[in-house]
Amino acid sequence: MKLSPRVSWFLLAFGAWSWIVWTTFVKNLWKDASGLAFDDGSPTAYFWVHLTLAVVSFALGTAIGVLGFRGVRAARRAGE
């Protein structure tokens, strides 16, 4: 499959955005003082569900970013 440079850059940006957003979310989740994430020092179901969502999003963001990176690299090689 051949990706256009525009789509490749979008995928690469989406992968980077996913990492930025979810890294910030996990940091905030870890520091949560409201009692949602931790109850007497023990992780709650809320914590585990959102940590799982973050891990899945990291994996998908990485896969999508890699596809975008490969597309950008291929487009640059074709333009040379």
Protein backbone atom coordinates (compact mmCIF):
# COMPACT_ATOMS: atom_id res chain seq x y z
CA MET A 1 0.00 0.00 0.00
CA LYS A 2 1.22 3.48 -0.82
CA LEU A 3 0.42 6.43 1.43
CA SER A 4 0.40 10.01 0.26
CA PRO A 5 2.81 12.37 2.00
CA ARG A 6 -0.14 14.26 3.49
CA VAL A 7 -1.64 11.11 5.03
CA SER A 8 1.79 9.99 6.22
CA TRP A 9 2.40 13.27 8.04
CA PHE A 10 -1.07 13.08 9.57
CA LEU A 11 -0.41 9.57 10.89
CA LEU A 12 2.96 10.59 12.26
CA ALA A 13 1.44 13.64 13.99
CA PHE A 14 -1.41 11.53 15.37
CA GLY A 15 1.04 9.04 16.85
CA ALA A 16 3.05 11.83 18.51
CA TRP A 17 -0.13 13.54 19.77
CA SER A 18 -1.35 10.28 21.28
CA TRP A 19 1.88 9.87 23.24
CA ILE A 20 1.82 13.48 24.48
CA VAL A 21 -1.82 13.38 25.60
CA TRP A 22 -1.69 9.97 27.28
CA THR A 23 1.65 10.63 29.00
CA THR A 24 0.13 13.75 30.54
CA PHE A 25 -2.98 11.82 31.54
CA VAL A 26 -0.99 9.03 33.22
CA LYS A 27 1.11 11.57 35.14
CA ASN A 28 -2.06 13.25 36.38
CA LEU A 29 -3.65 9.91 37.18
CA TRP A 30 -0.61 8.88 39.22
CA LYS A 31 -0.70 12.13 41.22
CA ASP A 32 -4.50 11.99 41.78
CA ALA A 33 -5.48 13.17 45.26
CA SER A 34 -9.26 13.11 44.78
CA GLY A 35 -9.60 9.44 45.73
CA LEU A 36 -10.63 8.24 42.28
CA ALA A 37 -7.35 6.55 41.41
CA PHE A 38 -6.19 5.48 44.85
CA ASP A 39 -8.12 4.47 47.95
CA ASP A 40 -5.91 4.42 51.05
CA GLY A 41 -2.86 3.93 48.84
CA SER A 42 -4.35 1.04 46.85
CA PRO A 43 -5.16 1.44 43.15
CA THR A 44 -8.88 1.49 42.39
CA ALA A 45 -10.77 0.01 39.45
CA TYR A 46 -10.83 3.52 37.95
CA PHE A 47 -7.03 3.56 38.02
CA TRP A 48 -6.69 0.12 36.38
CA VAL A 49 -9.24 0.84 33.65
CA HIS A 50 -7.63 4.15 32.73
CA LEU A 51 -4.12 2.74 32.91
CA THR A 52 -5.24 -0.03 30.52
CA LEU A 53 -6.72 2.58 28.17
CA ALA A 54 -3.44 4.49 28.27
CA VAL A 55 -1.33 1.41 27.52
CA VAL A 56 -3.54 0.46 24.58
CA SER A 57 -3.40 4.04 23.31
CA PHE A 58 0.40 4.03 23.60
CA ALA A 59 0.54 0.84 21.53
CA LEU A 60 -1.87 2.13 18.88
CA GLY A 61 -0.19 5.55 18.79
CA THR A 62 3.16 3.86 18.28
CA ALA A 63 1.84 1.62 15.49
CA ILE A 64 0.14 4.53 13.74
CA GLY A 65 3.20 6.74 14.14
CA VAL A 66 5.47 4.05 12.70
CA LEU A 67 3.20 3.73 9.65
CA GLY A 68 3.33 7.49 9.21
CA PHE A 69 7.11 7.57 9.63
CA ARG A 70 7.55 4.83 7.04
CA GLY A 71 5.23 6.68 4.65
CA VAL A 72 7.13 9.96 5.08
CA ARG A 73 10.46 8.17 4.58
CA ALA A 74 9.18 6.41 1.45
CA ALA A 75 7.82 9.65 0.03
CA ARG A 76 11.17 11.36 0.57
CA ARG A 77 13.02 8.51 -1.14
CA ALA A 78 10.64 8.64 -4.10
CA GLY A 79 11.18 12.40 -4.38
CA GLU A 80 14.97 12.10 -4.57
